[in-house]
């Protein structure tokens, strides 16, 4: 009978397993095919939920959860689902808790009926059920139960299982959002959880601390060193939260100290000591790290080998904002290694690399080949690579500079116009950053001027203009060379740039002044030029005419200075007004008497052409120049407006505005589009605390505490034996000295053993002697008794 019942139970179990496997296979088939799921009748689901069989209840709950995540109305099942919260089956409890968290806010009264049952689960023997009950109770967003949740967290903080204590730490922010008035109680709970012995409990406690009270640094003082020691063992999320917390803590508690260190220099034989003291005061200034800060930075070094890229970036952020160049140098290799990640992650890593490269470009020189563009790179990736190459270019060796320029020159012939434009601009930034390489960069750009690609020519000329403005006197021949390309250049922007350069160099050198000839040639085809080129032609004509008037005035002034003063006073043709200025009408009459200069004729011709142009802007600009130069005798205002020295253009790096944003933040990726203060929720690091205002370092000293939560300490066997003997009161006898608690060494134990052996040998010899003496006494007693017997016989 027992065998038959055993076989039948096995068949029943096999049947259940087969049904569950079939159900799961059907469910997976439905999800994979993405077919429309047929709605289950309400009565059938309610019947399953009201069943007494756990398998039917579980099936009904799965159907309800499936309907819930398909946005079907599942609120009518609330009472039928919640009554199963007392089930002993953990799978049923999980599904009921999921449903309860989703609909508790809609039905707070019915959700409160299940609180008593959930509270009973807090005392369950299974730690998983206790943690789940705590998680669900804190997730029910009903403000009435805030005190109940607070008590549950208090119970969880003292639980034996670290899994439950972790759930208590994660419940602290939920309780705070539920009722902010519970903050004093939650701070006590956080203080207990931050001092927990288990690292995965501490990681969750740090996350809760950052959400509830990130500015309450006083709670961290006594746990600082313990947090640093547990940092390596935490999970990735705990490591990110802890490094963020400790970075903020370091800025608020460790002042930035510097010291001057004398560089190693060869000292002459007769150098005096006074000069050495003066040199020491002028030594290199380095950062001096606090001992506790250095402890944190050393604890972060192993995390550079983490499998999580966010952890690596967080370590680099800590080294960049807290550490010295040596620490940051160790982190550059792992940061560059993240470029092997997928494309989406590679984009984020490049933004962080650019941010570091803006501060310390020399550290990336040895990894320059990693930033060469690949054929498969998408635009937002190769833009960042070009930026990194231009940032490190001034710090590279000559060979690497040649490779970078060759790389940029190659991509100026790419079919992608955006890549061509950015490559040309990158060449310009390389020349701007390194003056020694500007000649070679200018040569590369001049080669592109004769290209048939109009966009390439326009971008090249814009960069050439910036380079020429840095040193105009040494690029006169370059301007002449560019002017010769006006016959072949067809791009409107390129032609406008060349005409502007010719106008800027119109007064630099009179010997090589080609501006009037260029203006004469351009005037012939003025009608067919683009609007941008016409504007520059009118500007060129105004500049040439101003230079002509200034030369005429200088010649007139020179001739007047050569005339004797007596003749100037007697001549009636040069009247002087009372305030000392010359009569303007008289100057005009003198100019009218002379034959008109070709430049003046050319100026009037350009004004006539522009007067009948269809462009409003061109006609307005022409009237402005005509009004400025209406009086040839007064050119001060025109010279001030047209011939004023132009500022040297400086092209910043495209990511210059992201320099102050934190590494690893979303604001760093989005950039300046979001504003100066980053995305909502973004917080920058605080400034370094000033010297003398930092908290007392004694606050970070750890207080020895007893082992909690039943934690076992590894105790040597000898120590256990000493404790046991001390409890029995026989310790003094073994030590041989009453009341001495001094620890004994190995030599003392060996000496005591020898003494005991000698004492045992002495006792054995004394026993033998006593036995011999007893035997002699016995023999004597026997002889005396025999003598007495003989005497008695004789008497008888």
Tab-separated table of N, CA, C and O in Angstrom, residues 36-40 63-77 99 102-103:
chain	number	residue	atom	x	y	z
A	36	UNK	N	-2.060	39.098	-29.987
A	36	UNK	CA	-3.006	39.740	-29.093
A	36	UNK	C	-3.489	38.739	-28.057
A	36	UNK	O	-3.960	37.645	-28.384
A	37	UNK	N	-3.350	39.075	-26.773
A	37	UNK	CA	-3.734	38.176	-25.690
A	37	UNK	C	-5.231	38.324	-25.457
A	37	UNK	O	-5.744	39.426	-25.314
A	38	UNK	N	-5.888	37.181	-25.405
A	38	UNK	CA	-7.330	37.212	-25.224
A	38	UNK	C	-7.656	37.504	-23.766
A	38	UNK	O	-7.051	36.943	-22.853
A	39	UNK	N	-8.595	38.367	-23.541
A	39	UNK	CA	-8.985	38.725	-22.196
A	39	UNK	C	-9.680	37.552	-21.513
A	39	UNK	O	-10.528	36.858	-22.106
A	40	UNK	N	-9.288	37.328	-20.247
A	40	UNK	CA	-9.859	36.245	-19.467
A	40	UNK	C	-11.152	36.743	-18.826
A	40	UNK	O	-11.204	37.883	-18.340
A	63	UNK	N	-2.641	35.835	-14.114
A	63	UNK	CA	-3.526	36.457	-15.101
A	63	UNK	C	-3.816	37.912	-14.730
A	63	UNK	O	-3.868	38.798	-15.598
A	64	UNK	N	-4.007	38.188	-13.446
A	64	UNK	CA	-4.286	39.556	-13.010
A	64	UNK	C	-3.078	40.463	-13.262
A	64	UNK	O	-3.225	41.598	-13.753
A	65	UNK	N	-1.884	39.978	-12.938
A	65	UNK	CA	-0.673	40.788	-13.148
A	65	UNK	C	-0.464	41.043	-14.637
A	65	UNK	O	-0.069	42.137	-15.050
A	66	UNK	N	-0.760	40.010	-15.458
A	66	UNK	CA	-0.633	40.188	-16.907
A	66	UNK	C	-1.599	41.255	-17.412
A	66	UNK	O	-1.242	42.110	-18.234
A	67	UNK	N	-2.821	41.223	-16.931
A	67	UNK	CA	-3.803	42.237	-17.320
A	67	UNK	C	-3.396	43.625	-16.808
A	67	UNK	O	-3.606	44.638	-17.486
A	68	UNK	N	-2.809	43.654	-15.622
A	68	UNK	CA	-2.415	44.935	-15.042
A	68	UNK	C	-1.331	45.610	-15.879
A	68	UNK	O	-1.381	46.830	-16.112
A	69	UNK	N	-0.366	44.860	-16.352
A	69	UNK	CA	0.706	45.442	-17.146
A	69	UNK	C	0.299	45.686	-18.590
A	69	UNK	O	1.071	46.273	-19.348
A	70	UNK	N	-0.888	45.225	-18.982
A	70	UNK	CA	-1.441	45.570	-20.289
A	70	UNK	C	-2.466	46.683	-20.181
A	70	UNK	O	-3.256	46.904	-21.100
A	71	UNK	N	-2.446	47.367	-19.019
A	71	UNK	CA	-3.322	48.528	-18.766
A	71	UNK	C	-4.795	48.155	-18.814
A	71	UNK	O	-5.642	48.944	-19.228
A	72	UNK	N	-5.105	46.942	-18.394
A	72	UNK	CA	-6.493	46.527	-18.272
A	72	UNK	C	-6.996	46.854	-16.879
A	72	UNK	O	-6.222	46.869	-15.907
A	73	UNK	N	-8.285	47.128	-16.700
A	73	UNK	CA	-8.806	47.441	-15.353
A	73	UNK	C	-8.781	46.208	-14.446
A	73	UNK	O	-9.488	45.226	-14.687
A	74	UNK	N	-7.966	46.254	-13.423
A	74	UNK	CA	-7.831	45.137	-12.481
A	74	UNK	C	-8.244	45.531	-11.069
A	74	UNK	O	-8.067	44.726	-10.134
A	75	UNK	N	-8.765	46.718	-10.885
A	75	UNK	CA	-9.156	47.162	-9.558
A	75	UNK	C	-10.320	46.346	-8.968
A	75	UNK	O	-10.366	46.167	-7.752
A	76	UNK	N	-11.259	45.791	-9.773
A	76	UNK	CA	-12.331	44.971	-9.172
A	76	UNK	C	-11.834	43.716	-8.466
A	76	UNK	O	-12.552	43.150	-7.633
A	77	UNK	N	-10.613	43.274	-8.765
A	77	UNK	CA	-10.071	42.076	-8.119
A	77	UNK	C	-9.355	42.401	-6.812
A	77	UNK	O	-8.720	41.520	-6.229
A	99	UNK	N	0.780	43.502	-6.838
A	99	UNK	CA	-0.546	44.084	-7.077
A	99	UNK	C	-0.866	45.157	-6.033
A	99	UNK	O	-1.412	46.216	-6.356
A	102	UNK	N	0.804	48.461	-6.643
A	102	UNK	CA	0.298	49.164	-7.816
A	102	UNK	C	-1.021	49.876	-7.540
A	102	UNK	O	-1.269	50.969	-8.059
A	103	UNK	N	-1.875	49.265	-6.687
A	103	UNK	CA	-3.224	49.804	-6.491
A	103	UNK	C	-3.489	50.306	-5.072
A	103	UNK	O	-4.615	50.654	-4.763
